[in-house]
Amino acid sequence: MKRTDKSLITLFLLISSVSISAAQEAKYNTLSNIPYYAEKARLQESYIKERCVLDVYYPEHVEDFATVVWFHGGGLTGGAKELPEALKNKGICVVGVNYRLAPKAKAPAYIEDAAAAVAWVFKNIGELGGGTARVFVSGHSAGGYLTMIVGLDKQYLATHGVDANRIGGLIP
C-alpha cells in the first residue's frame, strides 16, 4: 500500500462517524467544475476562470455529512483537482480543488485560491446536506502546504468572512 493510501485511510478513520455498511448503501453524486470565486473575479482574470474550479462528490439523501476539502500536490507548479478513490463511498463528501499554479501565478495567489475554495465549502455545503461542523481540510504535498497555511494563518479565510477556527481539522 502506498504511503498516500495509508494517509487517506487514516484520514477517513479520523473523520467518519458513518458506519461502513450505511456508507456503501448510499448513492453519490458528483458536481464538476464549479467556480468558487464570484463572477466579478472570474471576469477580471482569465487564469482564475480557467483554474479556480472544484468538484464535489457527496452522498445523496444523507444529512450533516462530513466534508474533506482536498488539495492536489504538484509543487505549486503542476497537478490538477482530484477526488481520491480512497475517500469515495465512505459516507462523506470530498471536494477536489484546482488552484492557480506558479510561475503563472505568484504567491500568495494559490493560498488565496485555497482559502476561497474552503470558504465556498463553508458557505455552500449545507445546500447539499452537509454540515459545517465537520469540514476538514487536507491535501498531498503542495496540497498539504496549502492546508496548513489556510488553516493556521487566519487572515486568508477572514477575507471571505470565515473564521479558520471553524475547520474541523487540518490533515496535511
Tab-separated table of N, CA and C in Angstrom:
chain	number	residue	atom	x	y	z
A	1	MET	N	0.844	-1.177	0.000
A	1	MET	CA	0.000	0.000	0.000
A	1	MET	C	0.886	1.235	0.000
A	2	LYS	N	0.568	2.176	-0.870
A	2	LYS	CA	1.334	3.404	-0.958
A	2	LYS	C	1.112	4.254	0.292
A	3	ARG	N	2.104	5.091	0.593
A	3	ARG	CA	2.025	5.973	1.750
A	3	ARG	C	0.798	6.884	1.672
A	4	THR	N	0.496	7.395	0.475
A	4	THR	CA	-0.670	8.266	0.300
A	4	THR	C	-1.948	7.512	0.633
A	5	ASP	N	-2.055	6.239	0.212
A	5	ASP	CA	-3.240	5.446	0.514
A	5	ASP	C	-3.392	5.256	2.018
A	6	LYS	N	-2.295	5.005	2.725
A	6	LYS	CA	-2.347	4.851	4.179
A	6	LYS	C	-2.804	6.143	4.836
A	7	SER	N	-2.316	7.266	4.340
A	7	SER	CA	-2.717	8.564	4.891
A	7	SER	C	-4.201	8.811	4.672
A	8	LEU	N	-4.692	8.452	3.501
A	8	LEU	CA	-6.106	8.659	3.205
A	8	LEU	C	-6.985	7.770	4.070
A	9	ILE	N	-6.540	6.556	4.317
A	9	ILE	CA	-7.297	5.657	5.187
A	9	ILE	C	-7.327	6.212	6.603
A	10	THR	N	-6.199	6.709	7.078
A	10	THR	CA	-6.148	7.326	8.396
A	10	THR	C	-7.077	8.520	8.459
A	11	LEU	N	-7.079	9.326	7.417
A	11	LEU	CA	-7.967	10.477	7.344
A	11	LEU	C	-9.415	10.036	7.471
A	12	PHE	N	-9.790	9.034	6.721
A	12	PHE	CA	-11.154	8.535	6.778
A	12	PHE	C	-11.513	8.086	8.191
A	13	LEU	N	-10.649	7.360	8.841
A	13	LEU	CA	-10.927	6.873	10.187
A	13	LEU	C	-11.084	8.010	11.187
A	14	LEU	N	-10.351	9.095	10.970
A	14	LEU	CA	-10.437	10.234	11.879
A	14	LEU	C	-11.746	10.984	11.773
A	15	ILE	N	-12.325	11.055	10.589
A	15	ILE	CA	-13.482	11.934	10.411
A	15	ILE	C	-14.816	11.228	10.248
A	16	SER	N	-14.816	9.971	9.934
A	16	SER	CA	-16.079	9.319	9.615
A	16	SER	C	-16.798	8.841	10.867
A	17	SER	N	-18.056	9.202	10.975
A	17	SER	CA	-18.894	8.692	12.054
A	17	SER	C	-20.052	7.877	11.472
A	18	VAL	N	-19.963	7.604	10.182
A	18	VAL	CA	-20.984	6.838	9.489
A	18	VAL	C	-20.500	5.403	9.361
A	19	SER	N	-21.360	4.442	9.636
A	19	SER	CA	-20.934	3.053	9.525
A	19	SER	C	-20.634	2.703	8.077
A	20	ILE	N	-19.713	1.769	7.889
A	20	ILE	CA	-19.309	1.372	6.538
A	20	ILE	C	-20.492	0.822	5.752
A	21	SER	N	-21.336	0.037	6.382
A	21	SER	CA	-22.459	-0.539	5.641
A	21	SER	C	-23.414	0.550	5.160
A	22	ALA	N	-23.690	1.532	5.992
A	22	ALA	CA	-24.568	2.624	5.570
A	22	ALA	C	-23.921	3.428	4.448
A	23	ALA	N	-22.607	3.626	4.536
A	23	ALA	CA	-21.901	4.389	3.505
A	23	ALA	C	-21.934	3.660	2.173
A	24	GLN	N	-21.798	2.343	2.201
A	24	GLN	CA	-21.801	1.585	0.959
A	24	GLN	C	-23.175	1.583	0.307
A	25	GLU	N	-24.226	1.716	1.103
A	25	GLU	CA	-25.575	1.736	0.563
A	25	GLU	C	-25.961	3.097	0.018
A	26	ALA	N	-25.276	4.137	0.441
A	26	ALA	CA	-25.591	5.493	-0.002
A	26	ALA	C	-25.305	5.637	-1.494
A	27	LYS	N	-26.065	6.504	-2.117
A	27	LYS	CA	-25.805	6.856	-3.514
A	27	LYS	C	-25.050	8.175	-3.506
A	28	TYR	N	-24.185	8.334	-4.486
A	28	TYR	CA	-23.334	9.512	-4.542
A	28	TYR	C	-23.555	10.275	-5.837
A	29	ASN	N	-23.356	11.567	-5.753
A	29	ASN	CA	-23.488	12.435	-6.906
A	29	ASN	C	-22.201	13.249	-7.023
A	30	THR	N	-21.829	13.624	-8.224
A	30	THR	CA	-20.658	14.462	-8.447
A	30	THR	C	-21.058	15.703	-9.229
A	31	LEU	N	-20.697	16.846	-8.693
A	31	LEU	CA	-20.847	18.119	-9.387
A	31	LEU	C	-19.453	18.524	-9.840
A	32	SER	N	-19.295	18.907	-11.087
A	32	SER	CA	-17.966	19.163	-11.643
A	32	SER	C	-17.781	20.611	-12.085
A	33	ASN	N	-16.546	21.060	-11.927
A	33	ASN	CA	-16.099	22.368	-12.427
A	33	ASN	C	-16.943	23.536	-11.930
A	34	ILE	N	-17.192	23.549	-10.643
A	34	ILE	CA	-17.936	24.635	-10.015
A	34	ILE	C	-16.956	25.761	-9.683
A	35	PRO	N	-17.197	26.960	-10.183
A	35	PRO	CA	-16.306	28.075	-9.827
A	35	PRO	C	-16.503	28.470	-8.363
A	36	TYR	N	-15.401	28.734	-7.675
A	36	TYR	CA	-15.521	29.123	-6.272
A	36	TYR	C	-15.227	30.601	-6.026
A	37	TYR	N	-14.922	31.332	-7.067
A	37	TYR	CA	-14.824	32.788	-6.975
A	37	TYR	C	-16.087	33.392	-7.582
A	38	ALA	N	-16.431	34.577	-7.140
A	38	ALA	CA	-17.578	35.305	-7.706
A	38	ALA	C	-17.284	35.655	-9.162
A	39	GLU	N	-18.345	35.863	-9.897
A	39	GLU	CA	-18.210	36.142	-11.326
A	39	GLU	C	-17.314	37.350	-11.600
A	40	LYS	N	-17.386	38.364	-10.768
A	40	LYS	CA	-16.573	39.563	-10.959
A	40	LYS	C	-15.081	39.214	-11.003
A	41	ALA	N	-14.624	38.383	-10.087
A	41	ALA	CA	-13.211	37.972	-10.057
A	41	ALA	C	-12.865	37.136	-11.280
A	42	ARG	N	-13.785	36.272	-11.696
A	42	ARG	CA	-13.540	35.417	-12.863
A	42	ARG	C	-13.437	36.241	-14.140
A	43	LEU	N	-14.190	37.322	-14.211
A	43	LEU	CA	-14.145	38.177	-15.395
A	43	LEU	C	-12.899	39.054	-15.418
A	44	GLN	N	-12.365	39.368	-14.250
A	44	GLN	CA	-11.194	40.235	-14.174
A	44	GLN	C	-9.903	39.513	-14.531
A	45	GLU	N	-9.860	38.209	-14.285
A	45	GLU	CA	-8.623	37.473	-14.563
A	45	GLU	C	-8.953	36.133	-15.205
A	46	SER	N	-8.487	35.936	-16.428
A	46	SER	CA	-8.813	34.709	-17.159
A	46	SER	C	-8.226	33.466	-16.499
A	47	TYR	N	-7.099	33.605	-15.802
A	47	TYR	CA	-6.486	32.435	-15.154
A	47	TYR	C	-7.332	31.948	-13.982
A	48	ILE	N	-8.020	32.861	-13.308
A	48	ILE	CA	-8.968	32.456	-12.262
A	48	ILE	C	-10.105	31.671	-12.901
A	49	LYS	N	-10.622	32.178	-14.005
A	49	LYS	CA	-11.718	31.484	-14.692
A	49	LYS	C	-11.290	30.085	-15.141
A	50	GLU	N	-10.056	29.969	-15.601
A	50	GLU	CA	-9.535	28.694	-16.088
A	50	GLU	C	-9.281	27.684	-14.966
A	51	ARG	N	-8.663	28.108	-13.878
A	51	ARG	CA	-8.174	27.173	-12.864
A	51	ARG	C	-9.025	27.057	-11.606
A	52	CYS	N	-9.736	28.087	-11.237
A	52	CYS	CA	-10.352	28.126	-9.908
A	52	CYS	C	-11.744	27.505	-9.893
A	53	VAL	N	-11.742	26.188	-10.034
A	53	VAL	CA	-12.973	25.401	-10.009
A	53	VAL	C	-12.766	24.210	-9.084
A	54	LEU	N	-13.874	23.624	-8.686
A	54	LEU	CA	-13.799	22.454	-7.810
A	54	LEU	C	-14.842	21.426	-8.207
A	55	ASP	N	-14.619	20.197	-7.777
A	55	ASP	CA	-15.571	19.098	-7.955
A	55	ASP	C	-16.071	18.687	-6.581
A	56	VAL	N	-17.350	18.352	-6.481
A	56	VAL	CA	-17.943	17.933	-5.219
A	56	VAL	C	-18.539	16.547	-5.397
A	57	TYR	N	-18.053	15.601	-4.612
A	57	TYR	CA	-18.550	14.224	-4.599
A	57	TYR	C	-19.235	14.044	-3.247
A	58	TYR	N	-20.555	13.851	-3.258
A	58	TYR	CA	-21.272	13.843	-1.987
A	58	TYR	C	-22.334	12.744	-1.942
A	59	PRO	N	-22.649	12.274	-0.725
A	59	PRO	CA	-23.699	11.260	-0.584
A	59	PRO	C	-25.072	11.921	-0.672
A	60	GLU	N	-25.943	11.321	-1.460
A	60	GLU	CA	-27.303	11.834	-1.595
A	60	GLU	C	-28.154	11.344	-0.425
A	61	HIS	N	-29.121	12.143	-0.039
A	61	HIS	CA	-30.091	11.788	0.998
A	61	HIS	C	-29.416	11.472	2.334
A	62	VAL	N	-28.284	12.107	2.596
A	62	VAL	CA	-27.604	11.982	3.879
A	62	VAL	C	-27.507	13.394	4.445
A	63	GLU	N	-27.869	13.545	5.694
A	63	GLU	CA	-27.840	14.870	6.319
A	63	GLU	C	-26.612	15.013	7.206
A	64	ASP	N	-26.077	16.213	7.225
A	64	ASP	CA	-24.984	16.594	8.118
A	64	ASP	C	-23.713	15.760	7.903
A	65	PHE	N	-23.438	15.377	6.659
A	65	PHE	CA	-22.243	14.586	6.394
A	65	PHE	C	-20.977	15.419	6.586
A	66	ALA	N	-19.881	14.718	6.875
A	66	ALA	CA	-18.569	15.353	6.977
A	66	ALA	C	-18.050	15.633	5.569
A	67	THR	N	-17.187	16.622	5.460
A	67	THR	CA	-16.625	17.015	4.168
A	67	THR	C	-15.121	17.142	4.276
A	68	VAL	N	-14.422	16.606	3.288
A	68	VAL	CA	-12.983	16.780	3.168
A	68	VAL	C	-12.715	17.651	1.947
A	69	VAL	N	-12.076	18.790	2.177
A	69	VAL	CA	-11.622	19.641	1.075
A	69	VAL	C	-10.217	19.159	0.741
A	70	TRP	N	-10.010	18.687	-0.484
A	70	TRP	CA	-8.759	18.042	-0.880
A	70	TRP	C	-7.996	18.896	-1.903
A	71	PHE	N	-6.755	19.248	-1.535
A	71	PHE	CA	-5.877	19.997	-2.430
A	71	PHE	C	-4.832	19.052	-3.017
A	72	HIS	N	-4.717	19.056	-4.339
A	72	HIS	CA	-3.763	18.194	-5.038
A	72	HIS	C	-2.327	18.655	-4.797
A	73	GLY	N	-1.404	17.749	-5.020
A	73	GLY	CA	0.008	18.085	-4.964
A	73	GLY	C	0.506	18.529	-6.324
A	74	GLY	N	1.810	18.778	-6.389
A	74	GLY	CA	2.416	19.187	-7.652
A	74	GLY	C	3.396	20.329	-7.497
A	75	GLY	N	3.855	20.554	-6.278
A	75	GLY	CA	4.871	21.571	-6.061
A	75	GLY	C	4.423	22.988	-6.373
A	76	LEU	N	3.132	23.227	-6.389
A	76	LEU	CA	2.534	24.523	-6.734
A	76	LEU	C	2.780	24.915	-8.184
A	77	THR	N	3.372	24.005	-8.963
A	77	THR	CA	3.643	24.298	-10.374
A	77	THR	C	2.914	23.349	-11.323
A	78	GLY	N	2.261	22.335	-10.796
A	78	GLY	CA	1.575	21.368	-11.638
A	78	GLY	C	0.469	20.675	-10.873
A	79	GLY	N	-0.182	19.755	-11.527
A	79	GLY	CA	-1.241	18.985	-10.893
A	79	GLY	C	-2.618	19.516	-11.235
A	80	ALA	N	-3.606	18.726	-10.857
A	80	ALA	CA	-4.998	19.080	-11.130
A	80	ALA	C	-5.883	18.488	-10.054
A	81	LYS	N	-7.056	19.077	-9.907
A	81	LYS	CA	-8.010	18.623	-8.893
A	81	LYS	C	-8.281	17.133	-9.048
A	82	GLU	N	-8.524	16.504	-7.918
A	82	GLU	CA	-8.806	15.071	-7.917
A	82	GLU	C	-9.753	14.740	-6.777
A	83	LEU	N	-10.436	13.639	-6.922
A	83	LEU	CA	-11.275	13.077	-5.875
A	83	LEU	C	-10.658	11.718	-5.539
A	84	PRO	N	-9.828	11.650	-4.485
A	84	PRO	CA	-9.113	10.404	-4.189
A	84	PRO	C	-10.053	9.210	-3.988
A	85	GLU	N	-9.763	8.140	-4.698
A	85	GLU	CA	-10.593	6.932	-4.625
A	85	GLU	C	-10.721	6.401	-3.203
A	86	ALA	N	-9.661	6.536	-2.404
A	86	ALA	CA	-9.678	6.022	-1.033
A	86	ALA	C	-10.684	6.747	-0.145
A	87	LEU	N	-11.150	7.913	-0.561
A	87	LEU	CA	-12.133	8.656	0.230
A	87	LEU	C	-13.558	8.504	-0.293
A	88	LYS	N	-13.716	7.885	-1.440
A	88	LYS	CA	-15.049	7.733	-2.026
A	88	LYS	C	-15.815	6.593	-1.352
A	89	ASN	N	-17.138	6.696	-1.411
A	89	ASN	CA	-18.048	5.659	-0.901
A	89	ASN	C	-17.867	5.397	0.584
A	90	LYS	N	-17.570	6.437	1.338
A	90	LYS	CA	-17.355	6.303	2.782
A	90	LYS	C	-18.380	7.080	3.595
A	91	GLY	N	-19.410	7.606	2.924
A	91	GLY	CA	-20.429	8.369	3.631
A	91	GLY	C	-20.043	9.813	3.875
A	92	ILE	N	-18.977	10.262	3.236
A	92	ILE	CA	-18.521	11.641	3.386
A	92	ILE	C	-18.505	12.332	2.028
A	93	CYS	N	-18.367	13.624	2.072
A	93	CYS	CA	-18.241	14.438	0.864
A	93	CYS	C	-16.757	14.717	0.642
A	94	VAL	N	-16.344	14.703	-0.611
A	94	VAL	CA	-14.974	15.053	-0.971
A	94	VAL	C	-15.047	16.181	-1.988
A	95	VAL	N	-14.302	17.243	-1.716
A	95	VAL	CA	-14.255	18.387	-2.617
A	95	VAL	C	-12.836	18.484	-3.167
A	96	GLY	N	-12.670	18.241	-4.445
A	96	GLY	CA	-11.369	18.340	-5.105
A	96	GLY	C	-11.213	19.726	-5.705
A	97	VAL	N	-10.103	20.387	-5.378
A	97	VAL	CA	-9.928	21.797	-5.725
A	97	VAL	C	-8.770	22.013	-6.697
A	98	ASN	N	-9.018	22.787	-7.736
A	98	ASN	CA	-7.962	23.329	-8.597
A	98	ASN	C	-7.587	24.695	-8.061
A	99	TYR	N	-6.352	25.082	-8.241
A	99	TYR	CA	-5.890	26.413	-7.850
A	99	TYR	C	-4.862	26.868	-8.876
A	100	ARG	N	-4.635	28.184	-8.906
A	100	ARG	CA	-3.663	28.726	-9.854
A	100	ARG	C	-2.269	28.225	-9.513
A	101	LEU	N	-1.438	28.078	-10.535
A	101	LEU	CA	-0.111	27.486	-10.386
A	101	LEU	C	0.990	28.478	-10.737
A	102	ALA	N	2.119	28.304	-10.066
A	102	ALA	CA	3.333	29.071	-10.398
A	102	ALA	C	3.954	28.427	-11.639
A	103	PRO	N	4.672	29.132	-12.460
A	103	PRO	CA	5.075	30.526	-12.296
A	103	PRO	C	4.051	31.530	-12.829
A	104	LYS	N	2.981	31.032	-13.444
A	104	LYS	CA	1.984	31.963	-13.983
A	104	LYS	C	1.335	32.774	-12.858
A	105	ALA	N	1.085	32.133	-11.742
A	105	ALA	CA	0.551	32.820	-10.570
A	105	ALA	C	1.683	33.016	-9.567
A	106	LYS	N	1.699	34.156	-8.946
A	106	LYS	CA	2.709	34.483	-7.943
A	106	LYS	C	2.103	34.362	-6.553
A	107	ALA	N	2.943	34.022	-5.581
A	107	ALA	CA	2.480	33.956	-4.193
A	107	ALA	C	1.931	35.315	-3.794
A	108	PRO	N	0.876	35.377	-3.056
A	108	PRO	CA	0.128	34.296	-2.417
A	108	PRO	C	-1.129	33.874	-3.178
A	109	ALA	N	-1.154	33.995	-4.496
A	109	ALA	CA	-2.365	33.707	-5.276
A	109	ALA	C	-2.925	32.313	-4.990
A	110	TYR	N	-2.082	31.291	-4.961
A	110	TYR	CA	-2.581	29.923	-4.749
A	110	TYR	C	-3.092	29.742	-3.326
A	111	ILE	N	-2.540	30.474	-2.368
A	111	ILE	CA	-3.052	30.428	-0.993
A	111	ILE	C	-4.419	31.103	-0.950
A	112	GLU	N	-4.537	32.229	-1.616
A	112	GLU	CA	-5.826	32.916	-1.685
A	112	GLU	C	-6.874	32.031	-2.355
A	113	ASP	N	-6.467	31.287	-3.370
A	113	ASP	CA	-7.390	30.355	-4.033
A	113	ASP	C	-7.844	29.270	-3.066
A	114	ALA	N	-6.905	28.718	-2.315
A	114	ALA	CA	-7.248	27.669	-1.351
A	114	ALA	C	-8.245	28.195	-0.327
A	115	ALA	N	-8.018	29.395	0.159
A	115	ALA	CA	-8.934	29.995	1.128
A	115	ALA	C	-10.310	30.229	0.508
A	116	ALA	N	-10.342	30.709	-0.717
A	116	ALA	CA	-11.623	30.944	-1.392
A	116	ALA	C	-12.396	29.641	-1.558
A	117	ALA	N	-11.692	28.551	-1.864
A	117	ALA	CA	-12.353	27.252	-2.025
A	117	ALA	C	-12.903	26.740	-0.697
A	118	VAL	N	-12.125	26.852	0.366
A	118	VAL	CA	-12.599	26.421	1.693
A	118	VAL	C	-13.794	27.270	2.106
A	119	ALA	N	-13.729	28.567	1.877
A	119	ALA	CA	-14.852	29.454	2.204
A	119	ALA	C	-16.097	29.059	1.403
A	120	TRP	N	-15.908	28.717	0.124
A	120	TRP	CA	-17.031	28.278	-0.695
A	120	TRP	C	-17.708	27.065	-0.050
A	121	VAL	N	-16.907	26.125	0.443
A	121	VAL	CA	-17.467	24.930	1.082
A	121	VAL	C	-18.287	25.333	2.299
A	122	PHE	N	-17.733	26.158	3.175
A	122	PHE	CA	-18.488	26.574	4.359
A	122	PHE	C	-19.800	27.256	3.988
A	123	LYS	N	-19.796	28.018	2.935
A	123	LYS	CA	-20.986	28.781	2.556
A	123	LYS	C	-22.003	27.978	1.742
A	124	ASN	N	-21.589	26.845	1.158
A	124	ASN	CA	-22.476	26.128	0.227
A	124	ASN	C	-22.754	24.671	0.557
A	125	ILE	N	-21.989	24.046	1.420
A	125	ILE	CA	-22.139	22.600	1.629
A	125	ILE	C	-23.498	22.251	2.230
A	126	GLY	N	-24.079	23.162	2.987
A	126	GLY	CA	-25.396	22.918	3.568
A	126	GLY	C	-26.473	22.672	2.529
A	127	GLU	N	-26.346	23.290	1.360
A	127	GLU	CA	-27.329	23.096	0.290
A	127	GLU	C	-27.340	21.663	-0.228
A	128	LEU	N	-26.237	20.940	-0.009
A	128	LEU	CA	-26.150	19.549	-0.462
A	128	LEU	C	-26.413	18.561	0.675
A	129	GLY	N	-26.628	19.077	1.879
A	129	GLY	CA	-26.905	18.220	3.030
A	129	GLY	C	-25.780	18.146	4.041
A	130	GLY	N	-24.651	18.734	3.741
A	130	GLY	CA	-23.508	18.657	4.642
A	130	GLY	C	-23.607	19.639	5.791
A	131	GLY	N	-22.813	19.360	6.821
A	131	GLY	CA	-22.754	20.231	7.982
A	131	GLY	C	-21.422	20.961	8.023
A	132	THR	N	-21.423	22.161	8.547
A	132	THR	CA	-20.180	22.931	8.613
A	132	THR	C	-19.347	22.609	9.847
A	133	ALA	N	-19.874	21.839	10.769
A	133	ALA	CA	-19.110	21.489	11.971
A	133	ALA	C	-18.052	20.426	11.685
A	134	ARG	N	-18.182	19.750	10.544
A	134	ARG	CA	-17.221	18.689	10.213
A	134	ARG	C	-16.645	18.901	8.817
A	135	VAL	N	-16.068	20.081	8.611
A	135	VAL	CA	-15.341	20.370	7.375
A	135	VAL	C	-13.863	20.225	7.706
A	136	PHE	N	-13.208	19.311	7.029
A	136	PHE	CA	-11.792	19.037	7.220
A	136	PHE	C	-11.044	19.463	5.970
A	137	VAL	N	-9.823	19.927	6.149
A	137	VAL	CA	-9.017	20.362	5.018
A	137	VAL	C	-7.793	19.465	4.957
A	138	SER	N	-7.506	18.965	3.755
A	138	SER	CA	-6.416	18.018	3.590
A	138	SER	C	-5.816	18.169	2.205
A	139	GLY	N	-4.664	17.565	2.029
A	139	GLY	CA	-4.029	17.576	0.728
A	139	GLY	C	-2.710	16.851	0.766
A	140	HIS	N	-2.179	16.619	-0.411
A	140	HIS	CA	-0.934	15.889	-0.570
A	140	HIS	C	0.139	16.842	-1.068
A	141	SER	N	1.316	16.792	-0.485
A	141	SER	CA	2.466	17.574	-0.926
A	141	SER	C	2.144	19.065	-0.890
A	142	ALA	N	2.143	19.737	-2.026
A	142	ALA	CA	1.803	21.158	-2.049
A	142	ALA	C	0.405	21.380	-1.470
A	143	GLY	N	-0.465	20.404	-1.649
A	143	GLY	CA	-1.804	20.484	-1.070
A	143	GLY	C	-1.769	20.461	0.451
A	144	GLY	N	-0.813	19.738	1.020
A	144	GLY	CA	-0.620	19.753	2.468
A	144	GLY	C	-0.155	21.118	2.950
A	145	TYR	N	0.711	21.729	2.166
A	145	TYR	CA	1.179	23.088	2.471
A	145	TYR	C	0.002	24.058	2.469
A	146	LEU	N	-0.832	24.006	1.432
A	146	LEU	CA	-1.990	24.894	1.361
A	146	LEU	C	-2.945	24.640	2.527
A	147	THR	N	-3.108	23.382	2.893
A	147	THR	CA	-3.945	23.019	4.035
A	147	THR	C	-3.492	23.749	5.289
A	148	MET	N	-2.202	23.680	5.560
A	148	MET	CA	-1.676	24.271	6.789
A	148	MET	C	-1.741	25.802	6.764
A	149	ILE	N	-1.386	26.407	5.654
A	149	ILE	CA	-1.399	27.872	5.587
A	149	ILE	C	-2.824	28.401	5.765
A	150	VAL	N	-3.768	27.825	5.065
A	150	VAL	CA	-5.153	28.291	5.143
A	150	VAL	C	-5.722	28.082	6.545
A	151	GLY	N	-5.359	26.985	7.172
A	151	GLY	CA	-5.895	26.700	8.497
A	151	GLY	C	-5.212	27.437	9.631
A	152	LEU	N	-3.936	27.762	9.474
A	152	LEU	CA	-3.179	28.372	10.573
A	152	LEU	C	-3.007	29.878	10.460
A	153	ASP	N	-3.064	30.419	9.261
A	153	ASP	CA	-2.973	31.866	9.081
A	153	ASP	C	-4.379	32.383	8.800
A	154	LYS	N	-5.032	32.803	9.858
A	154	LYS	CA	-6.460	33.120	9.809
A	154	LYS	C	-6.827	34.246	8.847
A	155	GLN	N	-5.863	35.063	8.438
A	155	GLN	CA	-6.174	36.199	7.565
A	155	GLN	C	-6.775	35.767	6.226
A	156	TYR	N	-6.345	34.611	5.721
A	156	TYR	CA	-6.799	34.192	4.391
A	156	TYR	C	-8.289	33.859	4.370
A	157	LEU	N	-8.783	33.120	5.352
A	157	LEU	CA	-10.215	32.823	5.404
A	157	LEU	C	-11.017	34.026	5.875
A	158	ALA	N	-10.426	34.846	6.729
A	158	ALA	CA	-11.121	36.042	7.221
A	158	ALA	C	-11.513	36.963	6.069
A	159	THR	N	-10.718	36.984	5.021
A	159	THR	CA	-11.036	37.786	3.828
A	159	THR	C	-12.403	37.405	3.257
A	160	HIS	N	-12.803	36.153	3.477
A	160	HIS	CA	-14.072	35.636	2.953
A	160	HIS	C	-15.149	35.544	4.034
A	161	GLY	N	-14.865	36.122	5.198
A	161	GLY	CA	-15.843	36.098	6.278
A	161	GLY	C	-15.959	34.770	6.989
A	162	VAL	N	-14.914	33.953	6.940
A	162	VAL	CA	-14.920	32.646	7.589
A	162	VAL	C	-13.805	32.609	8.630
A	163	ASP	N	-14.139	32.156	9.833
A	163	ASP	CA	-13.158	32.009	10.897
A	163	ASP	C	-12.472	30.649	10.731
A	164	ALA	N	-11.152	30.647	10.625
A	164	ALA	CA	-10.395	29.401	10.451
A	164	ALA	C	-10.620	28.431	11.600
A	165	ASN	N	-11.020	28.916	12.754
A	165	ASN	CA	-11.286	28.030	13.887
A	165	ASN	C	-12.493	27.132	13.634
A	166	ARG	N	-13.276	27.415	12.631
A	166	ARG	CA	-14.427	26.552	12.299
A	166	ARG	C	-14.016	25.266	11.598
A	167	ILE	N	-12.793	25.217	11.081
A	167	ILE	CA	-12.323	23.999	10.407
A	167	ILE	C	-12.268	22.860	11.430
A	168	GLY	N	-12.824	21.716	11.061
A	168	GLY	CA	-12.863	20.569	11.960
A	168	GLY	C	-11.498	19.952	12.198
A	169	GLY	N	-10.617	20.050	11.227
A	169	GLY	CA	-9.272	19.510	11.357
A	169	GLY	C	-8.458	19.762	10.117
A	170	LEU	N	-7.151	19.851	10.319
A	170	LEU	CA	-6.202	20.016	9.228
A	170	LEU	C	-5.402	18.719	9.126
A	171	ILE	N	-5.392	18.117	7.951
A	171	ILE	CA	-4.740	16.821	7.780
A	171	ILE	C	-3.849	16.890	6.553
A	172	PRO	N	-2.599	17.421	6.739
A	172	PRO	CA	-1.693	17.537	5.590
A	172	PRO	C	-1.090	16.192	5.223
